[in-house]
Amino acid sequence: MIAFDFAYFRPNTLKEATEIYKQIALTGKTPVYYGGGTEIISMARTGSVKFDAVIDIKSIPECTTLCVESDRLIIGSAVTLTKIAESGCFPLLGETVSRIADHTIQGKITIGGNIAGTIIYREAALPLMITNSKVKIIRKNRLHDVPFFDVFDGDLHLQKGELIVQFLIDKNYLNLPYCHVKKTKLDKIDYPLLSMAAIKTNNGISAAVSGLGDKPFLLPGKILNETDIPETIRVDKTIAAIQNNIISDLIIASKEYRVFVLKNVLTQMFHNFKGA
Amino acid sequence: MLAFSEKSIVKLNVNGENVTVMINPSYTLLHVLREELGLTGTKPGCENGDCGACTVLVDGWPIKSCLMLAAEAIGHQIVTVEGLKNAPIQKSFVENWGFQCGYCTSGFLMVCHALKNIHPDANDFVIEQWLQSNLCRCTGYGEIKNAVKAVLENRI
Ligand SMILES: Cc1cc2nc3c(=O)[nH]c(=O)nc-3n(C[C@H](O)[C@H](O)[C@H](O)COP(=O)(O)OP(=O)(O)OC[C@H]3O[C@@H](n4cnc5c(N)ncnc54)[C@H](O)[C@@H]3O)c2cc1C
Ligand code: FES
Ligand code: FES
């Protein structure tokens, strides 16, 4: 049970959503945008968050669309992880999100909620970080397409009332050779020791990881693509270069162990990309 | 825009019937099914999305009802274990020893029933992927997997 009261709004348009947000905020109350609600409900139940109203964005067509339009894939922020995986529209993203939480919850978690949430892993962001993706947001009552990294550096940076509407991914990235690895401590369903998404373009390999730091981050592309030195040395150099990003021991595993796992995962990645 | 800020009477579609129920916007679907509608087949466990005991179908897909507000269910079709009405998966659980204490069973039944409808040709990988959403403290899961396979292979 959630121990406090709040109002529920389900707008049908972006305008209604932002208007109601503004109206509630003007009265000094706290509204929150509501995607799948899995984090909002969990945290409200334990008393870790409090708010006065939820604005459920799942009836707004722009937020629930999933389509390819001209040269890009458009994923509405309220599209569920299950829908993304089942659609097969972007295999790397599909594989990544089908390892988040468990299959049933994937039918409720939205891509926007995973990326905007407070949990440090935000695994759905990994494929977006390595594909020059853009995000459509509502800012000052207007829609803006901005590079994903303008609002996301591992944490999402939006002002109060701003809403992610869509993620936009260039079609050229959708079917490139890719590698996704998620390592957990014991069970298959768990938070990651390490989750990595990587792709290989004509310009080389790009990779992003979650589970090592207090937020997802990019691995140094320059080192990964130093093709004149052996892969084993590139692995060691990569690990040396990211030492400051790796947080020390987590309950789930020590720093040394997570680095050991990364070493194996990078070796496997180079192996997978051979000949690709 | 659907909007309500205090206890209100709303219409939900549960097990094929439109029911009128008084809900507070903060009520979870799990709470409303059990406490307001008396459908106690849906079980509370962790209430945190981990165990799957509270699983129901929403528009044919399994959903953990502890992580859904009842207000979100307005306009959607909900099926609880009471709505299965002797579906083949129920018989299969009995014939394959798919339960012992039975606490997790309604959640498993809902997942397995949806799997049969959505992926009637599911392979071992898909079966396991779907079943991993639910926890059972009594069986060894093998019996539950056998029960699903019997239904998928039309042996029930
Ligand atoms: C059992 C369980 C296991 C999990 N395992 C994993 C895991 O393995 N890996 C992982 O990465 N995560 C995991 N998660 C975390 C999960 O992905 C996040 O909790 C995520 O926030 C849930 O998405 P949602 O759509 O339910 O978000 P909501 O609960 O709706 O929202 C979460 C936050 O995002 C904001 N928000 C939602 N949509 C938007 C939008 N369009 N624009 C701006 N802000 C928005 C909300 O206001 C809120 O602050 C797990 C969660 C659970 C419950
Ligand atoms: S009670 Fe809902 S998942 Fe455990
Ligand atoms: S039969 Fe007892 S928990 Fe599954």
mmCIF file of C-alpha atoms and ligand atoms in Angstrom, chain A residues 32-40 42 57 77 99-101 105 108-110 112-114 116-117 119 121-123 156 158 162-164 182 190-192, chain B residues 48-50 67, ligand 1:
data_model
loop_
_atom_site.group_PDB
_atom_site.id
_atom_site.type_symbol
_atom_site.label_atom_id
_atom_site.label_comp_id
_atom_site.label_asym_id
_atom_site.label_seq_id
_atom_site.Cartn_x
_atom_site.Cartn_y
_atom_site.Cartn_z
ATOM 1 C CA VAL A 32 5.565 13.665 -11.516
ATOM 2 C CA TYR A 33 5.419 12.273 -15.020
ATOM 3 C CA TYR A 34 4.453 8.622 -14.839
ATOM 4 C CA GLY A 35 5.708 6.064 -17.383
ATOM 5 C CA GLY A 36 5.505 2.421 -16.316
ATOM 6 C CA GLY A 37 5.258 3.500 -12.695
ATOM 7 C CA THR A 38 7.388 0.616 -11.433
ATOM 8 C CA GLU A 39 9.919 2.861 -9.751
ATOM 9 C CA ILE A 40 7.368 5.458 -8.668
ATOM 10 C CA SER A 42 8.122 0.982 -5.375
ATOM 11 C CA ILE A 57 1.856 9.617 -20.287
ATOM 12 C CA SER A 77 9.363 7.373 -24.240
ATOM 13 C CA ARG A 99 17.848 -8.417 -19.697
ATOM 14 C CA ILE A 100 16.460 -5.602 -17.517
ATOM 15 C CA ALA A 101 14.504 -6.841 -14.476
ATOM 16 C CA ILE A 105 8.136 -6.313 -15.520
ATOM 17 C CA LYS A 108 5.531 -2.356 -17.642
ATOM 18 C CA ILE A 109 8.904 -0.564 -17.548
ATOM 19 C CA THR A 110 9.122 2.126 -20.224
ATOM 20 C CA GLY A 112 11.870 6.717 -20.754
ATOM 21 C CA GLY A 113 11.349 5.571 -17.168
ATOM 22 C CA ASN A 114 14.445 3.383 -17.210
ATOM 23 C CA ALA A 116 15.009 8.896 -16.183
ATOM 24 C CA GLY A 117 14.908 6.651 -13.122
ATOM 25 C CA ILE A 119 18.590 3.375 -10.192
ATOM 26 C CA TYR A 121 22.167 1.079 -13.976
ATOM 27 C CA ARG A 122 19.870 2.593 -16.651
ATOM 28 C CA GLU A 123 20.811 -0.201 -19.009
ATOM 29 C CA LEU A 156 19.432 12.533 -17.019
ATOM 30 C CA LEU A 158 16.018 17.834 -17.337
ATOM 31 C CA GLU A 162 10.470 18.937 -19.075
ATOM 32 C CA LEU A 163 9.426 15.645 -20.586
ATOM 33 C CA ILE A 164 11.203 13.127 -22.811
ATOM 34 C CA LYS A 182 25.234 -8.725 -19.101
ATOM 35 C CA ASP A 190 19.522 -9.429 -11.180
ATOM 36 C CA TYR A 191 21.138 -6.039 -11.309
ATOM 37 C CA PRO A 192 24.306 -6.201 -13.384
ATOM 38 C CA ASN B 48 8.010 -5.032 -4.872
ATOM 39 C CA GLY B 49 7.929 -6.642 -8.317
ATOM 40 C CA ASP B 50 10.199 -9.533 -7.415
ATOM 41 C CA LEU B 67 3.340 -2.386 -9.586
HETATM 42 C C1 LIG C 1 12.136 -5.637 -9.829
HETATM 43 C C2 LIG C 1 12.917 -4.603 -10.600
HETATM 44 C C3 LIG C 1 14.128 -4.957 -11.191
HETATM 45 C C4 LIG C 1 14.878 -3.999 -11.914
HETATM 46 N N1 LIG C 1 16.038 -4.388 -12.551
HETATM 47 C C5 LIG C 1 16.726 -3.497 -13.322
HETATM 48 C C6 LIG C 1 17.891 -3.880 -14.049
HETATM 49 O O1 LIG C 1 18.312 -5.038 -14.016
HETATM 50 N N2 LIG C 1 18.521 -2.930 -14.795
HETATM 51 C C7 LIG C 1 18.056 -1.635 -14.873
HETATM 52 O O2 LIG C 1 18.636 -0.827 -15.609
HETATM 53 N N3 LIG C 1 16.967 -1.247 -14.188
HETATM 54 C C8 LIG C 1 16.302 -2.148 -13.423
HETATM 55 N N4 LIG C 1 15.175 -1.748 -12.744
HETATM 56 C C9 LIG C 1 14.868 -0.326 -12.714
HETATM 57 C C10 LIG C 1 13.795 0.100 -13.647
HETATM 58 O O3 LIG C 1 14.190 0.005 -14.976
HETATM 59 C C11 LIG C 1 13.526 1.556 -13.250
HETATM 60 O O4 LIG C 1 12.913 1.502 -11.985
HETATM 61 C C12 LIG C 1 12.698 2.412 -14.180
HETATM 62 O O5 LIG C 1 12.518 3.676 -13.634
HETATM 63 C C13 LIG C 1 11.341 1.974 -14.360
HETATM 64 O O6 LIG C 1 10.714 2.583 -15.493
HETATM 65 P P1 LIG C 1 9.192 3.031 -15.395
HETATM 66 O O7 LIG C 1 8.736 3.255 -16.778
HETATM 67 O O8 LIG C 1 8.416 2.101 -14.557
HETATM 68 O O9 LIG C 1 9.427 4.411 -14.649
HETATM 69 P P2 LIG C 1 8.478 5.259 -13.692
HETATM 70 O O10 LIG C 1 8.368 4.593 -12.383
HETATM 71 O O11 LIG C 1 7.225 5.640 -14.393
HETATM 72 O O12 LIG C 1 9.361 6.588 -13.580
HETATM 73 C C14 LIG C 1 10.666 6.585 -13.055
HETATM 74 C C15 LIG C 1 11.179 8.032 -13.065
HETATM 75 O O13 LIG C 1 11.322 8.498 -14.399
HETATM 76 C C16 LIG C 1 10.539 9.673 -14.638
HETATM 77 N N5 LIG C 1 10.013 9.567 -15.997
HETATM 78 C C17 LIG C 1 9.322 8.519 -16.534
HETATM 79 N N6 LIG C 1 9.065 8.757 -17.841
HETATM 80 C C18 LIG C 1 9.593 9.980 -18.129
HETATM 81 C C19 LIG C 1 9.644 10.784 -19.313
HETATM 82 N N7 LIG C 1 9.115 10.372 -20.473
HETATM 83 N N8 LIG C 1 10.268 11.986 -19.260
HETATM 84 C C20 LIG C 1 10.842 12.419 -18.096
HETATM 85 N N9 LIG C 1 10.821 11.705 -16.942
HETATM 86 C C21 LIG C 1 10.200 10.498 -16.961
HETATM 87 C C22 LIG C 1 9.449 9.631 -13.568
HETATM 88 O O14 LIG C 1 8.951 10.918 -13.272
HETATM 89 C C23 LIG C 1 10.212 9.018 -12.395
HETATM 90 O O15 LIG C 1 10.979 9.988 -11.751
HETATM 91 C C24 LIG C 1 14.406 -2.675 -12.012
HETATM 92 C C25 LIG C 1 13.180 -2.312 -11.410
HETATM 93 C C26 LIG C 1 12.426 -3.256 -10.728
HETATM 94 C C27 LIG C 1 11.119 -2.834 -10.128
#
